[in-house]
Every structure is written in structure tokens, then in C-alpha cells.
XYZ file of C-alpha atoms in Angstrom:
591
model
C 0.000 0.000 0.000
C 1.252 3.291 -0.866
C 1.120 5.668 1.815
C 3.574 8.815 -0.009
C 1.382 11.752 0.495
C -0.015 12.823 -3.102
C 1.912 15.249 -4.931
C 0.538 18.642 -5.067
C -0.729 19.801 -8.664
C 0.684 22.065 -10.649
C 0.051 25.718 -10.256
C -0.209 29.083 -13.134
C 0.697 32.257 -11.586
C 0.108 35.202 -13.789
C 1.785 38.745 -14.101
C 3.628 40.827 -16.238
C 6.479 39.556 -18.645
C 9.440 42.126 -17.449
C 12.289 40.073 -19.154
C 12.128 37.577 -21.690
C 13.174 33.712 -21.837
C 12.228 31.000 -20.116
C 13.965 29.485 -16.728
C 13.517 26.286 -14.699
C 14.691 26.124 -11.180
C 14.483 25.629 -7.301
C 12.737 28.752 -5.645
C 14.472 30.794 -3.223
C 12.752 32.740 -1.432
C 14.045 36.479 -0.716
C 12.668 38.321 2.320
C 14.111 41.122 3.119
C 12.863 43.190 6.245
C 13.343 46.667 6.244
C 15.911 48.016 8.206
C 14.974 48.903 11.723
C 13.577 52.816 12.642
C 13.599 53.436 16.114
C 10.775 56.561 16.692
C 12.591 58.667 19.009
C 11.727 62.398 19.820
C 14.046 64.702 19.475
C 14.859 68.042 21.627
C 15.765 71.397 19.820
C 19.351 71.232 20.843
C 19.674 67.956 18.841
C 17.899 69.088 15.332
C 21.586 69.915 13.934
C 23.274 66.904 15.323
C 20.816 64.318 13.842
C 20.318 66.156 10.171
C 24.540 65.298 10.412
C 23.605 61.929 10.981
C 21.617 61.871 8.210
C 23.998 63.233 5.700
C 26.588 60.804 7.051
C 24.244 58.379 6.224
C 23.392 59.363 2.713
C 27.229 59.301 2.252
C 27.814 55.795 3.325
C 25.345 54.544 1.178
C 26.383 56.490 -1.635
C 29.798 54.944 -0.950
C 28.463 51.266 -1.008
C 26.532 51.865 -3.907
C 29.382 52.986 -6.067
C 31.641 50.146 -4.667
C 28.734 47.856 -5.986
C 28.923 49.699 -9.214
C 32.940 49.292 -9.553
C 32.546 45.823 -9.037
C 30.404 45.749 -11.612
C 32.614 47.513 -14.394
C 32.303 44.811 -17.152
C 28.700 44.980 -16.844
C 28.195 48.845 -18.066
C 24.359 48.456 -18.111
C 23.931 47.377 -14.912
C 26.632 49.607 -13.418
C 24.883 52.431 -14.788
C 21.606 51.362 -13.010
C 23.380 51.463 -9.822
C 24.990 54.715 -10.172
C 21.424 56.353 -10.651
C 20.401 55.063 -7.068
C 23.629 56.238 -5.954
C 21.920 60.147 -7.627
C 18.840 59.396 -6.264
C 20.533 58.385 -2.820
C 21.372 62.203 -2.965
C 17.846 63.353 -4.184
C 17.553 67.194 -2.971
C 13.872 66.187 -2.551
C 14.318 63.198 -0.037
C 17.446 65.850 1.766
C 14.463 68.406 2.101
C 11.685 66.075 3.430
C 14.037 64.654 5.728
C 15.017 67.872 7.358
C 11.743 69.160 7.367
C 10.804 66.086 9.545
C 13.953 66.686 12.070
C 13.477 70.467 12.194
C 9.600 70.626 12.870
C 8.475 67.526 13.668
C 11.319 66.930 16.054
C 12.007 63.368 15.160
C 15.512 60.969 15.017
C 17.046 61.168 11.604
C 16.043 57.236 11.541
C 12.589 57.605 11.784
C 12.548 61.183 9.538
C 14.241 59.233 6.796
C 11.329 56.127 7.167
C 8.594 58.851 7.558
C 9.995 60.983 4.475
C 10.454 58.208 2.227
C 6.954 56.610 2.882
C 5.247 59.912 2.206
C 6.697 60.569 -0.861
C 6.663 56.884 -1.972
C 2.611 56.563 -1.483
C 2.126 60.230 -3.105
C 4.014 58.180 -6.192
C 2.030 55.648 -6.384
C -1.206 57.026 -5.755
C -0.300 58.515 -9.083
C -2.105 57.403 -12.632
C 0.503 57.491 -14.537
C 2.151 54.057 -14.556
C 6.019 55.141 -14.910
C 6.038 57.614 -12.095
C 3.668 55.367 -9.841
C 6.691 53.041 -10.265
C 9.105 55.138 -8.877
C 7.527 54.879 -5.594
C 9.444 51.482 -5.287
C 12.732 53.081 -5.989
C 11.986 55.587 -3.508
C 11.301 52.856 -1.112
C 14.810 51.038 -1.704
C 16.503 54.515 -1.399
C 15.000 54.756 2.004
C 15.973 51.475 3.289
C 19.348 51.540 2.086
C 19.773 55.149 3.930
C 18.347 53.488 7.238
C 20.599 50.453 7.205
C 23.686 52.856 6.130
C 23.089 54.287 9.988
C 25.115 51.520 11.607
C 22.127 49.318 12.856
C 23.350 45.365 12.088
C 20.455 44.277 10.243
C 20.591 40.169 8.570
C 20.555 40.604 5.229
C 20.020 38.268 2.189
C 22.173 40.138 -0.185
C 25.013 37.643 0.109
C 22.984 33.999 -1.052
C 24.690 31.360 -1.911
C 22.717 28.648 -4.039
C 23.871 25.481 -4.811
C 21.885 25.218 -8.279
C 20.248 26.947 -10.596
C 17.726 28.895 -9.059
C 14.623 31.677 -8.816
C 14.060 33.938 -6.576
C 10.992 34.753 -5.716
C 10.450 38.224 -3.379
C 8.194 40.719 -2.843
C 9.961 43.094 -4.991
C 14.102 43.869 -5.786
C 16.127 46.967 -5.647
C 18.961 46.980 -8.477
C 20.876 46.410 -5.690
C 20.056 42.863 -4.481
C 19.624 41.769 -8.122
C 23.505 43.109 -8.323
C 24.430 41.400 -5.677
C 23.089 38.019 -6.968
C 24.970 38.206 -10.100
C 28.043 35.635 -8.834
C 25.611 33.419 -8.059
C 23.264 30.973 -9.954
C 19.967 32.816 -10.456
C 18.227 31.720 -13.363
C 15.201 33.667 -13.176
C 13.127 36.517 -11.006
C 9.232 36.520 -9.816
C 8.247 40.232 -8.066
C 4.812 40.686 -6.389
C 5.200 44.345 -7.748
C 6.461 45.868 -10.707
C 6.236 46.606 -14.298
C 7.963 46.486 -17.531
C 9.122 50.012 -16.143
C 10.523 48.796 -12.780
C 14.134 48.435 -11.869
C 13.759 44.976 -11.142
C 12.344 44.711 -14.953
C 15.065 46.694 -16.393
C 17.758 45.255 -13.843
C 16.695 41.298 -15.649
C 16.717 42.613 -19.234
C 20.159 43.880 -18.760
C 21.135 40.940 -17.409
C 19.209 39.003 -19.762
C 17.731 36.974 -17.294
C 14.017 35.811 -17.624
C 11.521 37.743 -15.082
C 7.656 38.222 -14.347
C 6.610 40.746 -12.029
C 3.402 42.191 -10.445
C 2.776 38.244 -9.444
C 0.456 39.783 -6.904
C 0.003 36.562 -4.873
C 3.227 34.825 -5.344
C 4.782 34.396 -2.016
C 0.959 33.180 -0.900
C 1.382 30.573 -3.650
C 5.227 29.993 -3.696
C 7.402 28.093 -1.448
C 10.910 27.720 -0.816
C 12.396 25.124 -2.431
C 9.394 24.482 -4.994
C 10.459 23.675 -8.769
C 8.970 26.379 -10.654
C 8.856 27.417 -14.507
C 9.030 31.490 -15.185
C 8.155 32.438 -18.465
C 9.418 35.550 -19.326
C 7.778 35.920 -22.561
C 4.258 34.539 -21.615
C 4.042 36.580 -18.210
C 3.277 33.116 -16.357
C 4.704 31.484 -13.453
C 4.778 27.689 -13.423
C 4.947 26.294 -9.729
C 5.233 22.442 -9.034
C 5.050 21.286 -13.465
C 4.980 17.947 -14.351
C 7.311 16.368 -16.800
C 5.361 17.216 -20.323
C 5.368 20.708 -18.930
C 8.974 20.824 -18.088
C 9.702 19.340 -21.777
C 7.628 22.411 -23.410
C 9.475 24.837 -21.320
C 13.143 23.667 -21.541
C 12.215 23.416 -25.863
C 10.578 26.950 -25.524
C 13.632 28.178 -23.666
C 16.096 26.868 -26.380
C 13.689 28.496 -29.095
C 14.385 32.252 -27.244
C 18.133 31.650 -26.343
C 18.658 30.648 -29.895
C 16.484 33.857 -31.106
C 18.391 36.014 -28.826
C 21.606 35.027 -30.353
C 20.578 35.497 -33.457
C 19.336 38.916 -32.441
C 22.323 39.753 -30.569
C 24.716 39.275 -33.581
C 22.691 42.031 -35.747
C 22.048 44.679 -33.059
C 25.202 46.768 -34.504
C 23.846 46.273 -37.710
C 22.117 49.379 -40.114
C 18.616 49.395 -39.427
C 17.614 48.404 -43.273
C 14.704 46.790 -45.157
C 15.229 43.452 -46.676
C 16.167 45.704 -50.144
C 18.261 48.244 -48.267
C 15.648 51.231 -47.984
C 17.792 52.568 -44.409
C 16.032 53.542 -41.076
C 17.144 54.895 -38.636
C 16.072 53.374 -34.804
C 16.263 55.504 -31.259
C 15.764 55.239 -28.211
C 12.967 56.766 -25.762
C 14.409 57.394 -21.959
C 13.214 57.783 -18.830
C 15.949 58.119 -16.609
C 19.688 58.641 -16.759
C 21.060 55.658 -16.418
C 19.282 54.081 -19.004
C 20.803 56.354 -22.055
C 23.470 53.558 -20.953
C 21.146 50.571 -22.007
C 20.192 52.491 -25.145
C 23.626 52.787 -26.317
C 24.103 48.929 -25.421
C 21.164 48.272 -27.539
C 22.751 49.646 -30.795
C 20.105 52.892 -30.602
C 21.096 55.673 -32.897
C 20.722 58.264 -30.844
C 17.760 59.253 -28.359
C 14.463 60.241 -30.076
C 12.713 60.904 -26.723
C 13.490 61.616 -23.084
C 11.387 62.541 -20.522
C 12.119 65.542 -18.185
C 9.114 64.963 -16.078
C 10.387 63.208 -13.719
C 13.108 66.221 -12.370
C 9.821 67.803 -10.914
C 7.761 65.112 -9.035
C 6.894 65.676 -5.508
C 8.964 68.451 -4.601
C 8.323 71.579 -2.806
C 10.640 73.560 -5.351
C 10.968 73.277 -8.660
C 14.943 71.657 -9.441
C 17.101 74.506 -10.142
C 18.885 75.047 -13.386
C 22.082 73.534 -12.294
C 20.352 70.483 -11.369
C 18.535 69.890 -14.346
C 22.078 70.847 -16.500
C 23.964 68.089 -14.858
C 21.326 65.650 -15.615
C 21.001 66.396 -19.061
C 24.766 66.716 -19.620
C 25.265 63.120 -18.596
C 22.620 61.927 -20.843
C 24.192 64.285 -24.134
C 28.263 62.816 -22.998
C 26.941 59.291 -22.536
C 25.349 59.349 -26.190
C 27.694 61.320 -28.228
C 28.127 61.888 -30.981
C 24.572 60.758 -31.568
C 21.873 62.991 -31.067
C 19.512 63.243 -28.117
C 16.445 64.701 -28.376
C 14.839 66.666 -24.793
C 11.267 67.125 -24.408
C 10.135 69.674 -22.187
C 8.241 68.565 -18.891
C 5.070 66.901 -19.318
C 3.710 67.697 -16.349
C -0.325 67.969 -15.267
C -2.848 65.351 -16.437
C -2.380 62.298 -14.362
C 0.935 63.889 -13.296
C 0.576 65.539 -10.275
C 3.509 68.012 -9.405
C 3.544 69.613 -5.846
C 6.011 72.374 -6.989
C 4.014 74.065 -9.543
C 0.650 73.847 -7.527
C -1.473 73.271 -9.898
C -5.392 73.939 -9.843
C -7.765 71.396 -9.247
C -9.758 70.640 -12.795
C -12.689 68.736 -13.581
C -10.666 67.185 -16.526
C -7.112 67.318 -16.021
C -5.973 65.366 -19.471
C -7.738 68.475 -21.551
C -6.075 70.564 -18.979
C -3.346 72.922 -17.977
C -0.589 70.678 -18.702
C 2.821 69.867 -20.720
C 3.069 73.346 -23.073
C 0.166 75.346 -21.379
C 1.313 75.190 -18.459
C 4.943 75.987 -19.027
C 3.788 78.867 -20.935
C 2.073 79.931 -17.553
C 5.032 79.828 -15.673
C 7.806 81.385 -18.047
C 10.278 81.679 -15.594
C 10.320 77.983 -14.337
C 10.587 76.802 -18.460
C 12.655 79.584 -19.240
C 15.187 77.812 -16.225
C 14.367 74.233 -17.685
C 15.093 76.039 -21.239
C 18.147 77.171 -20.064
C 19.155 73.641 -18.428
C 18.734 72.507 -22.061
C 20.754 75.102 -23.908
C 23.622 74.698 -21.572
C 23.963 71.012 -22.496
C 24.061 71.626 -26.167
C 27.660 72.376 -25.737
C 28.092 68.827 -24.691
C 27.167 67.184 -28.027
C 23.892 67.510 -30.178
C 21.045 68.430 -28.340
C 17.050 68.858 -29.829
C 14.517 70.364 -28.001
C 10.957 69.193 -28.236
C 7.758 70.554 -27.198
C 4.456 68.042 -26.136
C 0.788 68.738 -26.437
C 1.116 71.318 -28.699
C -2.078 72.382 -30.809
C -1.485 75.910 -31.967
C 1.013 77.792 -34.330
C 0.856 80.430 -31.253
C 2.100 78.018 -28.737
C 5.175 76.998 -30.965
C 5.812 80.619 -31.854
C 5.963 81.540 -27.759
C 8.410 78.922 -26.830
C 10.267 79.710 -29.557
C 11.094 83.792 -28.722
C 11.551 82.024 -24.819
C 14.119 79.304 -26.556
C 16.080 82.288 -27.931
C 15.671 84.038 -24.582
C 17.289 81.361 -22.756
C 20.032 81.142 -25.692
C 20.936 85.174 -25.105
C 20.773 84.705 -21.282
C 23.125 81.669 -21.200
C 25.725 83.813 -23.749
C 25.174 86.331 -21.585
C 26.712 84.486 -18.587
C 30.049 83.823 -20.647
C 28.566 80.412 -20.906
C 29.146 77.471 -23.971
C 25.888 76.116 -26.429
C 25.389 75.331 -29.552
C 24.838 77.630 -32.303
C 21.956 75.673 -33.355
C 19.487 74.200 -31.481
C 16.881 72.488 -34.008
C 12.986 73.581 -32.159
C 10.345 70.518 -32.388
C 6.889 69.320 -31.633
C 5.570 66.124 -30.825
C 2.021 65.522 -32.878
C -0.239 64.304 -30.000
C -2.798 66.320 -30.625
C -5.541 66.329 -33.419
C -5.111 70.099 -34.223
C -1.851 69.711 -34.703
C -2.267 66.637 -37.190
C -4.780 68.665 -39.025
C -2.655 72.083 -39.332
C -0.164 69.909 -40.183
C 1.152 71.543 -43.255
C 1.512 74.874 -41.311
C 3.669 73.076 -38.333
C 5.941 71.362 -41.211
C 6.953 75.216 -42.353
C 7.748 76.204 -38.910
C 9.019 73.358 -36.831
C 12.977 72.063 -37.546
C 11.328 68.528 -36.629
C 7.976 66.596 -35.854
C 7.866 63.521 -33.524
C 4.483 61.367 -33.903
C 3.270 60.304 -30.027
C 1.366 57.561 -30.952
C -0.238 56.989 -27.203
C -1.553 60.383 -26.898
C -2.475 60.502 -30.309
C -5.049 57.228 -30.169
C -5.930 59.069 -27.190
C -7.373 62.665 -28.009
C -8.522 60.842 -31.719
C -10.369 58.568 -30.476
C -11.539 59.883 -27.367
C -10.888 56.441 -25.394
C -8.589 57.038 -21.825
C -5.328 54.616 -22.568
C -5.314 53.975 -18.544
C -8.634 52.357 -19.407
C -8.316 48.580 -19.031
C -12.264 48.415 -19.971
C -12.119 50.571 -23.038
C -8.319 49.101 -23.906
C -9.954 47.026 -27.092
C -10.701 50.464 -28.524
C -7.498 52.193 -28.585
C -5.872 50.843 -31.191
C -3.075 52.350 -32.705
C -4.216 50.098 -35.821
C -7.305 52.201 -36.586
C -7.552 53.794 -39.730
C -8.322 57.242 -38.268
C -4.684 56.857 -36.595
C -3.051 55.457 -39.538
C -4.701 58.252 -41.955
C -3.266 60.963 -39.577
C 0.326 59.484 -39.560
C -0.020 59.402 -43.562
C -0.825 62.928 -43.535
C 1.844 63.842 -41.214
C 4.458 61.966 -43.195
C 3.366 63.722 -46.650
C 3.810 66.994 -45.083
C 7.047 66.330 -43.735
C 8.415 65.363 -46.918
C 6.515 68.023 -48.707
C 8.226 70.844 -46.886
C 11.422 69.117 -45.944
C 10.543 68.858 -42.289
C 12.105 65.473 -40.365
C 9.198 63.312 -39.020
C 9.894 60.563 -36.328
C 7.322 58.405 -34.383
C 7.999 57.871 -30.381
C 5.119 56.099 -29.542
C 4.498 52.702 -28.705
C 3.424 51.356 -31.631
C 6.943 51.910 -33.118
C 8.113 48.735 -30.629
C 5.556 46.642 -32.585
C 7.049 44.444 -35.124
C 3.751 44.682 -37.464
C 3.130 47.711 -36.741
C 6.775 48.786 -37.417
C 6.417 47.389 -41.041
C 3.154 48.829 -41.902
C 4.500 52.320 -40.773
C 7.500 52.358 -43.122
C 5.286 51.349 -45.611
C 3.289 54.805 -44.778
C 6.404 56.460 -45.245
C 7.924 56.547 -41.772
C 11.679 56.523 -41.643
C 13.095 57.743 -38.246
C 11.706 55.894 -34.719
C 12.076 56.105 -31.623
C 11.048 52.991 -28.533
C 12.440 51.480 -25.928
C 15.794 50.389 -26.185
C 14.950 46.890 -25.564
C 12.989 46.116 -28.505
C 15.781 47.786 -31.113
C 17.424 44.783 -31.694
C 13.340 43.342 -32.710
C 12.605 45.796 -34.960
C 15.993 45.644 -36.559
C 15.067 42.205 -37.700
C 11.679 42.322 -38.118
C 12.688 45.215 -40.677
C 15.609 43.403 -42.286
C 12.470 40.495 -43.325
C 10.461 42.384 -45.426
C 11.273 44.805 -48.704
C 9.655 48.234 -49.119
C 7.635 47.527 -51.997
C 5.676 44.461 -50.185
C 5.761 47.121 -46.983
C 3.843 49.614 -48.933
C 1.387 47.532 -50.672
C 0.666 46.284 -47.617
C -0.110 50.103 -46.145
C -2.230 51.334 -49.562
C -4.335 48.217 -48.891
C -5.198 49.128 -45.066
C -5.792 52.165 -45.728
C -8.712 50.985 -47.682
C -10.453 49.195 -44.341
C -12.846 50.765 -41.655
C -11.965 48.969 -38.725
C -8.740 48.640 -36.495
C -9.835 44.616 -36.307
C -9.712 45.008 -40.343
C -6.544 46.124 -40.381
C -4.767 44.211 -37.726
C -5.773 41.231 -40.170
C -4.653 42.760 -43.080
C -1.365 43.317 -41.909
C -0.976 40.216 -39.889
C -2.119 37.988 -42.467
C 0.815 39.613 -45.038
C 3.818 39.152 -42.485
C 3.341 37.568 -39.385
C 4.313 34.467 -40.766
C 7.857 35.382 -41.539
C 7.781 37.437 -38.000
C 6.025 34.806 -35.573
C 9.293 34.234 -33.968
C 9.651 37.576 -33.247
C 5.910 38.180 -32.197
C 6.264 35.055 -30.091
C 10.323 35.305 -28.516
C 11.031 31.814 -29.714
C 12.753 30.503 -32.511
């Protein structure tokens, strides 16, 4: 009689596919506690002794960051991750919460630092928008690694050491315990939290090892020591598989590791259709650090980065200097390729303490992005000037969001040249030319496009905000998400029309949205005409191939003949049914 205790069944976790591949291993489970915060009252005679404390704090773990980062000097990607916590370590914002909470609320620099951190952490993720709710994570780690740099021994799991090939399975990973795991034999990450945007996310990709986060319930479902199966291209977590399973996985795992080879090989290649028509393929950026990963990715340059971010949740707007430092590292790291700044985005679903903004009814058809710098001239003349002073640093391009009037191009302009007199003024370097852009987002501004082409040195096509506003369908929608398709015919008709007018008056168009990341939808837009793009870096080396697979003739048959349908569904089909076939490898991540 068999009396073994059955073996449990096998168990699908689902989240979010943060770094493809597949990986099959023994789960380990990582759970960190945060560092200890003892809530002591301070007197008055004390305030300046514990912000010192504090700042001696914020050195130290500056100093272990960057020690991290040396060690990690053949790994430039990840390096530059950790450098930008060692910046953020340092964030002006965090420095100024943290005093305020020693200086008025009279508490320990311990517990100012775990009060400070959580407020602005929850303000981030209370937020809409889903990069900057992110960043409430990172704010988070920053926190913790300040409160354990106070001297307080505190066990720590950095420092595993596995005997096999393993996953780790946590609640969610700074860059700095997926850094220190790199000696060891992790095969694969699973994160409660996260997103494709999340350190963690980025963190895997760099290391090219497979991922799925926002597994909400995975250390309910997940024990330690449990054989699990993480799919980094399906979004799925595998706990407990039987033997077919493990079969399909190791064979889909081969499929992507062959794939990424393959992919690997041509990243440094042109950016060419299968008959040599060239195209050129940038990178959109979020944060410093990761003008690093665009390089690595073989990106020609930066098409997009976002400023937004220098403004969230402080008291003050960042001064000049602060914002010219930033953007200097992000011109040096990229030259001699171009990078292109956009000014602040800020309003909508981006809520910025600093510039107290109104209350509106609708904030997305609000003051926001060019309306509301235009409101405050001095704060975008300062961000202007920020811009202009890193043009002597390599080739910089300044680009403006939201706009939908000649009048609001024409205003930014005589502030550009402003900011260009007032920086010669100061003795300081720039460029002598400083191409002045717009990002079509809005449907004015894809109507009047003729009149923009004469004006603007460049256009840049924002696909997300574009389905948006057309369409009237909120992208943070996950109920109305069917609808916003960048496939529908009223989106591809307006990216037609801004590619004629480009070419008609000799104005450079780009596209930055996410529909240039999309293998289809990457062919059926140089068959519209589309030459210059912009994504994330991590789907270059994609597009590259996906491009190299078809010829421009079959591309823009392929474009005159959606053009004819009515529907985005009609489409989809049309172009899916002409080259998914020869690009199901790259739809899928297999081979």
C-alpha cells in the first residue's frame, strides 16, 4: 500500500512579462525586512546633530553603492543602473523632506528618513501614470538603504549562496540585491510588484535573465524550495510542473536563447529593409542611467526623453544647475549621436507639488505639458536654459508636447532664444543651433499639419496620446483598452498625412510612440512612409530584424491596402495575415 502523500498539482501564476526567456529552477525565497527605525523624539538642541547623521548616512550609502557599481565595471548596463540610485541616494527632494521632519516635527534622523520616504513613496504611487507610480518602489529602496547605512546590524540576504540553478521569488528587488546576486546561480526573477518600467524589470533585461513581475500573490502561492517554470515571454509562473510541462518549457527556452543570439549578432547592424531602404532606430528614456542601455542596444541616438520626472513631488521646482547636470550626462553618454529633450510633461495624471497646480474637472484636456509651461515662463525659461547649456556637450534637440497651436510653438520659440541670449550672456558654452520641435499628440496639430511642417525644424508622432485625443478612449482604461488601437484607420490616416507633409516641406518626421516597438506595426508604418523611430531600447534589436524580413515595396502595398479598411480589427488582419508568418518568432520570442 502506498502511503507517499499525493503530490501537489501544478500551479499558473500570472503577471507581467518584465524580461524575456524562459527558466527552470528551485525557488528561493528572498525576504528582506526593512531596516529597523527606532521613533525617538528629538529636543531642539539635537535638530543639527541628527540632520549630520543623516547626511553621514546618505554618504555611506552612496559609498556602497558605487563600490557595488565598480565591481560591476564589465557589466556597463547594470553599473549604470546602480549609479542612478547612488543620484537618487542624494535626491535634494528626499534631503528636504528629511530635514523638514527633524526640524519641525522633532524626530531621530532614523525615523525622519522612514517617515519621508513613505510619504513621498505613497504620493508616487497614488499617481495614474504608470512610470512615475513606479518610482515609488525606488523611492522605497533609497529609504531602506539610507536606514541600514546608519550603523544598525540588520541580517541581510544580499550575500545567497545557491547550490543550483535557481529563482528567486520576493516581494519586490532593488537593483541592488539583483547586483548582488549576479556571482551566483539565479536563473530567473518573480516580483509581487512591478512593471515592464521597474528596476527589477530593467535590472533582468540587462542581465538578460528571464523575469515576471506584479505576481500579486506569489509568495501566498510559492514556497521555498518548490520547482517552478518562469516564463518571461508569456508573463506566467509555473509552480510544481509535471514532466510534459517541463519538456515544453526547456524546448521553448532553447527556441528564445537561440532567437536572442541570433538577435544579438545584428544589433550593430544598419537598421535596413530586406532591399536596403535605411532607417534609422532611437531610443525613448526615462531616466539617466538608461541612455546607458540604449547605447548597449545599438540605438542611434535618443528620439525621446522625458524631463518629467526632475519635478515630481517636490516643494521647489529643481534649479537650473540640477537639471544641466542631468542632461549633460545623458548628451556625454550618447555622443556623438543625437539626443532629443522634451520639455516637462507635467499635469494630467501627473501631479507636481512644486508648480501647484489647480484642481480641474478634466485634467488630461487641462493645464498641462506646453500650457502650463507657458504659464510659468520663468520655471521653463530655467528648464530652457538647463537645455541650452547642455548643447555644448554634443547635439542636443529640443521638443515641445501637447502642442495644438502655431501660437504656442511661436511663444516657446522667442523664450528658446531668450534662454540662448541669457546663457551667452553668462560667458557660458551652447550650440549655435538648437533644431525647435513638436511632438504631434494632438488632433489640431495633425490637421494644421502643413503649417507646423513650415515652422518646426522637426515633428515627432506620439502615438499613445495621439489614439488618445482621436479617439476619445482614456489609454489607462483597461475596460475601453480594445478600442485604442493604434491600428485604426483614423490613426493610420493621420500618420499618412503627417508623413506627406514632412516630406513636402522638408521637415524630419519621427514616431515615439508605442506602436513603433511593434514588429507589425513597425512594417506597416515604413510602408506609410515613416523613416526615423524612436522605442524602448529593448525592442531595437526586434525591430531591426523584423525590418531586415520584409522589402519596401511588399511594406507599402501592404499600407495602400489598409488604408482601404474601416476597422482597427480590419486592419490588424490585413497586416498580420501579409507578415506575421515570416515574423512569428519575433511576435512570439522563440525561434
Amino acid at each position: 500500500m502506498n502511503t507517499e502523500p499525493p503530490s501537489k498539482p501544478s500551479d499558473v501564476l500570472r503577471g507581467i512579462a518584465g524580461s524575456p526567456g524562459v527558466a527552470i529552477g528551485k525557488v528561493v525565497v528572498f525576504g528582506k525586512s526593512r531596516a529597523p527605525c527606532p521613533r525617538r523624539t528629538i529636543g531642539s538642541g539635537e535638530v543639527d546633530t541628527e540632520i549630520a547623521r543623516f547626511e553621514e548616512a546618505v554618504a555611506r550609502a552612496q559609498r556602497d553603492l558605487r563600490e557595488m557599481s565598480q565591481r560591476l565595471t564589465e557589466r556597463s548596463a547594470e553599473a549604470s543602473i546602480l549609479e542612478a540610485y547612488v543620484l537618487m541616494t542624494g535626491d535634494p527632494v528626499l534631503a528636504e523632506a528629511v530635514r523638514h521632519q527633524i526640524q519641525k516635527e522633532k524626530r531621530a534622523a532614523e525615523w525622519a528618513v522612514a517617515e519621508a520616504s513613505d510619504v513621498i513613496a505613497k504620493r508616487l504611487a497614488a499617481l495614474d501614470d504608470p512610470y512615475l507610480s513606479e518610482r515609488s518602489h525606488d523611492v522605497l529602496f533609497i529609504g531602506d538603504r539610507i536606514l541600514r547605512a546608519f550603523g544598525t546590524t540588520v541580517p541581510e540576504q544580499q550575500h545567497l549562496r545557491l547550490e543550483g540553478p535557481s529563482i528567486v521569488v520576493a516581494h519586490d528587488l532593488s537593483p541592488a540585491d539583483t547586483a548582488a546576486m549576479i556571482n551566483q546561480p539565479v536563473v530567473g526573477f518573480v516580483t509581487e510588484v512591478g512593471t515592464r518600467t521597474s528596476h527589477t524589470a530593467i535590472m533582468a533585461r540587462a542581465l538578460e535573465i528571464p523575469a515576471v513581475v506584479g505576481v500579486t500573490d506569489a509568495l501566498a502561492r510559492i514556497s521555498g524550495g518548490d520547482l517552478v517554470v518562469v516564463d518571461g515571454l508569456r508573463g506566467s509562473v509555473l509552480v510544481r510542473p509535471h514532466p510534459r510541462d517541463l519538456d515544453e518549457a526547456r524546448a521553448r527556452g532553447e527556441r528564445h536563447t537561440a532567437l536572442s543570439r541570433e538577435l544579438s549578432v545584428s544589433r550593430d547592424r544598419e537598421a535596413t529593409t530586406q532591399d536596403g531602404v535605411r532607417v534609422t532606430l532611437r531610443a525613448n528614456v526615462e531616466l539617466p542611467a538608461e541612455a546607458i542601455l540604449a547605447r548597449d542596444h545599438g540605438a542611434e541616438g535618443i528620439g525621446l526623453y522625458r524631463t518629467e520626472f526632475l519635478y515630481i513631488d517636490r516643494s521647489l521646482p529643481p534649479t537650473e544647475d540640477q537639471q544641466f547636470e542631468i542632461f549633460r550626462a545623458v548628451v556625454e553618454t550618447m555622443r556623438p549621436m543625437p539626443v532629443t529633450l522634451r520639455t516637462f510633461d507635467i499635469g494630467g495624471d501627473k501631479f507636481i507639488s512644486s508648480l501647484k497646480l489647480p484642481p480641474e474637472m478634466n485634467p488630461m484636456l487641462g493645464l498641462r505639458a506646453v500650457r502650463l509651461a507657458l504659464s510659468q515662463p520663468e520655471v521653463f525659461l530655467e528648464h530652457l536654459r538647463a537645455m541650452v547649456r547642455a548643447s555644448a556637450y554634443g547635439e542636443v534637440k529640443i521638443m515641445i508636447p501637447m502642442i495644438a497651436s502655431l501660437s504656442e510653438l511661436r511663444q516657446v520659440r522667442v523664450l528658446l532664444e531668450k534662454a540662448i541670449e541669457q546663457v551667452k550672456a553668462r560667458g557660458l558654452p551652447c550650440a549655435d543651433d538648437i533644431p525647435l520641435g513638436i511632438m504631434v499628440e494632438v488632433p489640431a496639430a495633425a490637421v494644421l499639419v502643413d503649417l507646423f511642417a513650415q515652422e518646426a525644424s522637426f515633428m515627432s508622432l506620439g502615438t499613445n496620446d495621439l489614439v488618445q485625443y482621436t479617439l476619445a478612449v482614456d489609454r489607462t482604461s483597461r475596460s475601453l483598452a480594445y478600442l485604442a488601437s493604434s491600428f485604426d484607420p483614423a490613426i493610420l490616416r493621420l500618420i499618412r498625412s503627417v508623413v506627406r507633409a514632412g516630406e513636402g516641406w522638408g521637415c524630419p518626421v519621427s514616431i515615439c510612440g508605442a506602436m513603433a516597438s511593434d514588429p507589425l506595426a513597425a512594417v506597416l508604418l515604413v510602408g506609410l512612409g515613416m523613416r526615423d523611430f524612436s522605442m524602448e531600447a529593448a525592442a531595437i534589436p526586434e525591430i531591426k530584424e523584423a525590418l531586415r524580413r520584409v522589402t519596401l515595396v511588399e511594406a507599402e502595398a501592404v499600407a495602400r491596402e489598409a488604408l482601404r479598411f474601416g476597422t482597427s480589427d480590419e486592419v490588424e488582419h490585413c497586416v498580420a495575415e501579409a507578415f506575421a508568418p515570416r515574423l512569428y518568432d519575433l511576435l512570439t520570442g522563440e525561434r
